Each structure stands twice: as C-alpha cells, then as structure tokens.
CSV table of C-alpha atoms in Angstrom, one decimal:
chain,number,residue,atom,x,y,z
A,358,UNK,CA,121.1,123.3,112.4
A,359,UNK,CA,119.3,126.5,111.2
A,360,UNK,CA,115.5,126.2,111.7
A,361,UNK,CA,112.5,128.0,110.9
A,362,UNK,CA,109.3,127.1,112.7
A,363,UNK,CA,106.1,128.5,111.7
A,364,UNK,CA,102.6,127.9,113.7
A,365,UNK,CA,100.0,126.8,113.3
A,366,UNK,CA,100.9,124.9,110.0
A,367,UNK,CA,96.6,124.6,109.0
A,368,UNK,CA,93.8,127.6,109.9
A,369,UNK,CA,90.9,127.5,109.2
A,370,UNK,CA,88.6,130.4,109.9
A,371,UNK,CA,85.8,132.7,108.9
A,372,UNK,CA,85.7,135.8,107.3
A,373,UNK,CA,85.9,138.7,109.0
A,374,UNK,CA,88.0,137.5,111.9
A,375,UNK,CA,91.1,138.7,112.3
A,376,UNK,CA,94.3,135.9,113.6
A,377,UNK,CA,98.2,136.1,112.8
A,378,UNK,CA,100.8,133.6,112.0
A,379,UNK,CA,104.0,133.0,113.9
A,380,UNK,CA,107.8,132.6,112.2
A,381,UNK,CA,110.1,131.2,114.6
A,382,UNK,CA,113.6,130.9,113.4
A,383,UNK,CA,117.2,130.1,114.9
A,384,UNK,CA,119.7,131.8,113.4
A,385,UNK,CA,120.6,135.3,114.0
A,386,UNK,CA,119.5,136.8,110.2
A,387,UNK,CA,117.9,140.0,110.2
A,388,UNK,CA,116.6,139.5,106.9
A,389,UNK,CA,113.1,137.8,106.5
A,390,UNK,CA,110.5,137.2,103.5
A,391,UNK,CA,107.1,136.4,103.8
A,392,UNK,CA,105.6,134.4,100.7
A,393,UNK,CA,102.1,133.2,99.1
A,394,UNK,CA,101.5,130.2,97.3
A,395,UNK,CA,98.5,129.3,95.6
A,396,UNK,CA,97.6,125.7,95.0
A,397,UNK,CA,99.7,124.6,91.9
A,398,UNK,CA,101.1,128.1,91.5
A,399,UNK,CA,104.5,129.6,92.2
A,400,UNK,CA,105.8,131.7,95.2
A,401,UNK,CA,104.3,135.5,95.3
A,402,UNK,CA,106.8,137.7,97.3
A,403,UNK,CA,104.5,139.5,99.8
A,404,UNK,CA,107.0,141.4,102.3
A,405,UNK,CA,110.3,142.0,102.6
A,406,UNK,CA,111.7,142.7,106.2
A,407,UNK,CA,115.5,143.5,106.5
A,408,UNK,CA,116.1,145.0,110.1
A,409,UNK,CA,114.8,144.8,113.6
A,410,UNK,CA,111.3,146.3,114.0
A,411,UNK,CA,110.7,146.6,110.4
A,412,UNK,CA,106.8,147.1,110.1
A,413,UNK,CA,105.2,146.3,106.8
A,414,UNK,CA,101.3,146.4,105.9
A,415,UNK,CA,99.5,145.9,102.5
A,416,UNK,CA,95.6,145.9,102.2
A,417,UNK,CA,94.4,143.2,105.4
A,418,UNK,CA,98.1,141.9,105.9
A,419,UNK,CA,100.4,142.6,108.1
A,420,UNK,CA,104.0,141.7,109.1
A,421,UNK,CA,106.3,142.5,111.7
A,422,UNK,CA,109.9,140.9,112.8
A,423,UNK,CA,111.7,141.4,116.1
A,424,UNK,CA,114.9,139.9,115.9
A,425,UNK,CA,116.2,139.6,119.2
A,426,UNK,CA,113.3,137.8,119.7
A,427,UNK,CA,114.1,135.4,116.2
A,428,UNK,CA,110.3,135.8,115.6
A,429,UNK,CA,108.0,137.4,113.0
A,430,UNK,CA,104.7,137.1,112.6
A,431,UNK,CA,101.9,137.8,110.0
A,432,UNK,CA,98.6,139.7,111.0
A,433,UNK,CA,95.5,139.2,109.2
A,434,UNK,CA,92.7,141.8,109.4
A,435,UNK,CA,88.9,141.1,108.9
A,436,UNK,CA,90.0,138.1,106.8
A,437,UNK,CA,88.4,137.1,103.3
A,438,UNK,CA,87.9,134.6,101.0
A,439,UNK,CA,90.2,135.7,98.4
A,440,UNK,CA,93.4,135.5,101.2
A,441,UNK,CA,92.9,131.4,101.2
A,442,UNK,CA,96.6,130.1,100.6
A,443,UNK,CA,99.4,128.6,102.0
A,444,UNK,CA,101.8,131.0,103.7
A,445,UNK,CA,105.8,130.8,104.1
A,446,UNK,CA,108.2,132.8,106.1
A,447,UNK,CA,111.6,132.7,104.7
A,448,UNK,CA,115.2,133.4,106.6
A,449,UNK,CA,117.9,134.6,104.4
A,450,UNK,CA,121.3,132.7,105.7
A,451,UNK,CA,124.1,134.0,103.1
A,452,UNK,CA,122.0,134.3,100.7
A,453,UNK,CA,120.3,131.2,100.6
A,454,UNK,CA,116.6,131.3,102.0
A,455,UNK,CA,115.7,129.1,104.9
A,456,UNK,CA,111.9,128.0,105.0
A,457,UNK,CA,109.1,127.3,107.3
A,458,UNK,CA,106.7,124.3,106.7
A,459,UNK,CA,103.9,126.9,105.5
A,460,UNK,CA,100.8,127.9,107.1
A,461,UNK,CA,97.6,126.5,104.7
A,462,UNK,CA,95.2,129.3,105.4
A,463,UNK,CA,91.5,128.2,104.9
A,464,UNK,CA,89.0,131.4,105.0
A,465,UNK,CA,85.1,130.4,104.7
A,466,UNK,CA,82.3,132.5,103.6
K,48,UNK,CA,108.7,142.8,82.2
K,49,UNK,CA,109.2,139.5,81.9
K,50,UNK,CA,109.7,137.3,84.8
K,51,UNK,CA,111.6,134.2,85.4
K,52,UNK,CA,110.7,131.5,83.1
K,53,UNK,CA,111.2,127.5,83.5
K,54,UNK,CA,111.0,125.2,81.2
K,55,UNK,CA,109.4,122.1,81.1
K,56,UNK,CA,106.3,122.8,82.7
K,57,UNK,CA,106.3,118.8,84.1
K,58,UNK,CA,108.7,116.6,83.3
K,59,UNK,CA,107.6,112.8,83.6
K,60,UNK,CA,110.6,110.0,83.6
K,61,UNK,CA,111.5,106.3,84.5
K,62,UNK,CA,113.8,106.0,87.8
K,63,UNK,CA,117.0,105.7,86.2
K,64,UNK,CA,117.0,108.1,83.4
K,65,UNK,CA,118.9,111.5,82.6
K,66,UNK,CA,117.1,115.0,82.8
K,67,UNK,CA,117.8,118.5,82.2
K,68,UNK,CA,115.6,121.5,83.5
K,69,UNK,CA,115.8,125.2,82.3
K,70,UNK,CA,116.0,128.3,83.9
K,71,UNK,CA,115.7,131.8,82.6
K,72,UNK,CA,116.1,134.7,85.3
K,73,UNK,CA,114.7,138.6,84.7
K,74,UNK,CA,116.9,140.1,82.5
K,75,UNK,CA,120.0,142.1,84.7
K,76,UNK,CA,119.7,139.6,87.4
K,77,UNK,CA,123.3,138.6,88.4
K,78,UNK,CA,122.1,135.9,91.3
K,79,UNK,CA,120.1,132.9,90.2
K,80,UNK,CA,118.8,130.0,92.6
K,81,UNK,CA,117.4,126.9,92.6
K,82,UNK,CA,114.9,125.3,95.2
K,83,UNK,CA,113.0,122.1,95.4
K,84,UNK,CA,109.7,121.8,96.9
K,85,UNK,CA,107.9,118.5,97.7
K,86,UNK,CA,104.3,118.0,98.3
K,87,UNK,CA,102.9,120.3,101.7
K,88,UNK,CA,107.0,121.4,102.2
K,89,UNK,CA,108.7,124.4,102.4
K,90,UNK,CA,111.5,124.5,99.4
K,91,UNK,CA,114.7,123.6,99.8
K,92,UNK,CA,117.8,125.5,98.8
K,93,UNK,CA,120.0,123.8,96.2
K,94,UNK,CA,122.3,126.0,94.9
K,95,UNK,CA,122.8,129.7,94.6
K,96,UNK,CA,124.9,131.1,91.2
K,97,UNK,CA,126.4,134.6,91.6
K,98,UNK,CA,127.2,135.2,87.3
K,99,UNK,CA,128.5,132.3,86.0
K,100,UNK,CA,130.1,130.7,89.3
K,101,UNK,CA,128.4,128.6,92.0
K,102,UNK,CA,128.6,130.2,94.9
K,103,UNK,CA,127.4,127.9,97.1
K,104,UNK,CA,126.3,124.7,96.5
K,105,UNK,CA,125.8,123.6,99.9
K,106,UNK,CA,122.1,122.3,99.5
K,107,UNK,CA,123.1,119.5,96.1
K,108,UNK,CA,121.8,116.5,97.7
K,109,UNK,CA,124.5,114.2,95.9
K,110,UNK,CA,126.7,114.2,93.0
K,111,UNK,CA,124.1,112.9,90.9
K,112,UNK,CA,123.3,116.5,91.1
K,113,UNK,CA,124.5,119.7,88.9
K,114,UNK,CA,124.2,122.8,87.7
K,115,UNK,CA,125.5,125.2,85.7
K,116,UNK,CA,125.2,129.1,84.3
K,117,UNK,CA,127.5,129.3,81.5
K,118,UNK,CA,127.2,132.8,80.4
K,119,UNK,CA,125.5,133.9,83.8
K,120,UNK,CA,121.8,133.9,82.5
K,121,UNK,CA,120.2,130.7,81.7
K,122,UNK,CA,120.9,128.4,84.2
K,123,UNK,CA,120.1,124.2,83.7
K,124,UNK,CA,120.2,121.5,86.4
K,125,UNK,CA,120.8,118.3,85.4
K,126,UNK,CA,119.8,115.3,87.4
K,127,UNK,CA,121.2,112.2,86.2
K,128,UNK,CA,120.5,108.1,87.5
K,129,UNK,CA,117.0,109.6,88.2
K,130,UNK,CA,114.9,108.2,91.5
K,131,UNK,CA,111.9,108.1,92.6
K,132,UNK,CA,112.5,110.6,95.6
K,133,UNK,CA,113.5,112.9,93.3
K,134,UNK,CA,110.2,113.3,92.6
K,135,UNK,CA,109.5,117.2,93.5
K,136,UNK,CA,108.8,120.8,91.9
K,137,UNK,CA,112.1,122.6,91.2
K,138,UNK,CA,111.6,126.2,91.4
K,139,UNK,CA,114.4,128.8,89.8
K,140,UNK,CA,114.5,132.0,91.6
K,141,UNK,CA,116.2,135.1,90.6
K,142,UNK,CA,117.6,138.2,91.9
K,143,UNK,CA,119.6,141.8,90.9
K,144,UNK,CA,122.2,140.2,93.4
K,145,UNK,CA,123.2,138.2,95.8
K,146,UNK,CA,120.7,139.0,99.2
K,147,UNK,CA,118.3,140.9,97.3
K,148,UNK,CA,114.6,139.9,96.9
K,149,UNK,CA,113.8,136.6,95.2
K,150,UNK,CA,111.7,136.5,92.2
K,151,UNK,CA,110.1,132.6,91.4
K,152,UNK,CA,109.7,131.3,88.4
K,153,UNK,CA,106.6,128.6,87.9
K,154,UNK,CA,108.8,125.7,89.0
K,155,UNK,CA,109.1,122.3,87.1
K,156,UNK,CA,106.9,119.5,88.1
K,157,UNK,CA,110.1,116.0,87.7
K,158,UNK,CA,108.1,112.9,88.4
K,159,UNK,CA,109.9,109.7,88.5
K,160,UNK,CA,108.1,106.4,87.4
C-alpha cells in the first residue's frame, strides 16, 4: 500500500524561528508537490519537485526531496504570521497524487 | 486566466438522494481530476480523465459512484443513493496533461442529512 507520512501533523511556534516539515513516502515516485491550504479555502500549489535533489526556495520556504531516501522536507525561515496554514506533500503515482495527513502550521506573534 | 471552477459551492441533501457536481478545468487542459477531502484529511484520489476517457478510476469508492467528461472539458460526478459518509469536500483539479502540475478548483462542500 502506497503511503505518505508527514510529521509532525500540528506546530505551533513563534515567529521568527525557523523549523521544517518532513514528507515520508513509500513508493518509488520521483515526482513530489508541496501544497497550502487555508482554512475553508482550496489547495495553493507551492512547489513542484520532479527529480532527485531538486532544490526549490520561494520568500521564507524551502523544499527539498531526496529520493533514495523517499523523503522531502519543507524548511521554514524566520517564520511569520502570514505562513499559518495547513501544509501537504503530495506523491504523484501514475498520475494520481498520493497525500500526507497535512501539517496545521500555527505561527504566533 | 481563469482557473478551475466548481459548481455548487455546498451542496446540502437527505441520505438517500441523487446529486450531481460540476467541474470546469483551465481552458487547454486535457487531464482533469477529482479528489475528496474530509474534515483535517489529506484528499483522496477518485478518478483521473485523460480527454473524454477515464483513465483510471481506481479511487471510486463504489458503483454508486460516476463520472463523466463528455467532450473532454466539463467534467460532472454523480453520486447517487446518497449517505451520510459521503459527507466531504470534492475538489476538481486540472492539468495541460496527464503528470503535469495540478491546478484546484474551490471544491464542493456535499453534506448529507
């Protein structure tokens, strides 16, 4: 069964302070998504990561993915308010995406 | 441009009943999806339309589930004998092709009664 694990599921922390997100996932795809939600909103597309090593940064985020590894994580810099959200890692398995739970980010003033 | 649209907003129903929900991709987009997401989940892949055929269809939950692209733009997904676990938002996604970047629409909120 294809998994995708992402940890911790809830953060809270203050701004300013930097922490990063964790995508486990089980199948061998080398084609991963990182995603925002908002509460009652849509899915934002943030990055798009399509081979091993692939780097990506925009403003205080961001992501990397090692797939030998089957991991990618999400860097946050100097964190602030405006980044509060829940955050999903996506796997694309032909085509279809495979999710994580989501991490609820919580950033206080 | 425009991006993907869905229509209803929320949807509200009695357990039992018949409903249809509405998607319209970005113009050009030849790959069209369909997730649902229930409260504090990830979403969960339905089906995935390359034009006007299903191309996999893998994630239907039973056959009280369907949908269908006629002319390989707007897409619908019917849901019929509705039940309370049904009871999600159902988000349309779109894409220039199969594998490429997903767009979301706003999702449909279906609550069953």
């Amino acid at each position: 069964e294809l998994k995708v694990e992402q940890n911790p599921l809830f953060l809270s922390m203050q701004e300013g302070k930097n922490y990063t997100i964790y995508c486990n996932y089980s199948t061998t795809s080398d084609r991963l998504y990182w995603y925002r939600q908002d509460p009652g909103k849509s899915l934002e597309s943030l990055f798009v990561l399509l081979s091993n090593g692939a780097v990506k940064q925009e403003g205080r985020l961001m992501a990397s993915l090692d797939t030998k590894a089957r991991l990618s994580t999400l860097h946050i810099t100097a964190a602030v308010h405006d980044l509060s959200a829940t955050y999903f890692c996506a796997v694309d398995e032909r085509y279809q995406l495979i999710w994580g739970a989501g991490t609820k980010l919580i950033i206080k003033p | 441009g425009a991006g993907v649209s869905q229509t209803p907003s929320n949807k509200v129903t009695e357990k039992g009943k018949y409903v249809e929900l509405r998607c319209d991709p970005i113009s050009g987009h030849t790959a069209l999806y369909w997730y649902r997401q229930s409260l504090g989940q990830g979403p969960e892949f339905l089906i995935y339309f390359q034009g006007t055929g299903a191309a996999d269809d893998s994630g239907l939950p039973n056959d009280r589930f369907f949908a269908v692209r006629p002319e390989g733009s707007v897409s619908t997904l019917k849901i019929q004998r509705t039940e309370r676990g049904d009871s999600a938002v159902y988000l349309c996604a779109s894409s220039w092709h199969g594998g490429a970047e997903q767009y979301f629409g706003p999702g449909t909120r279906l609550t069953v009664t």
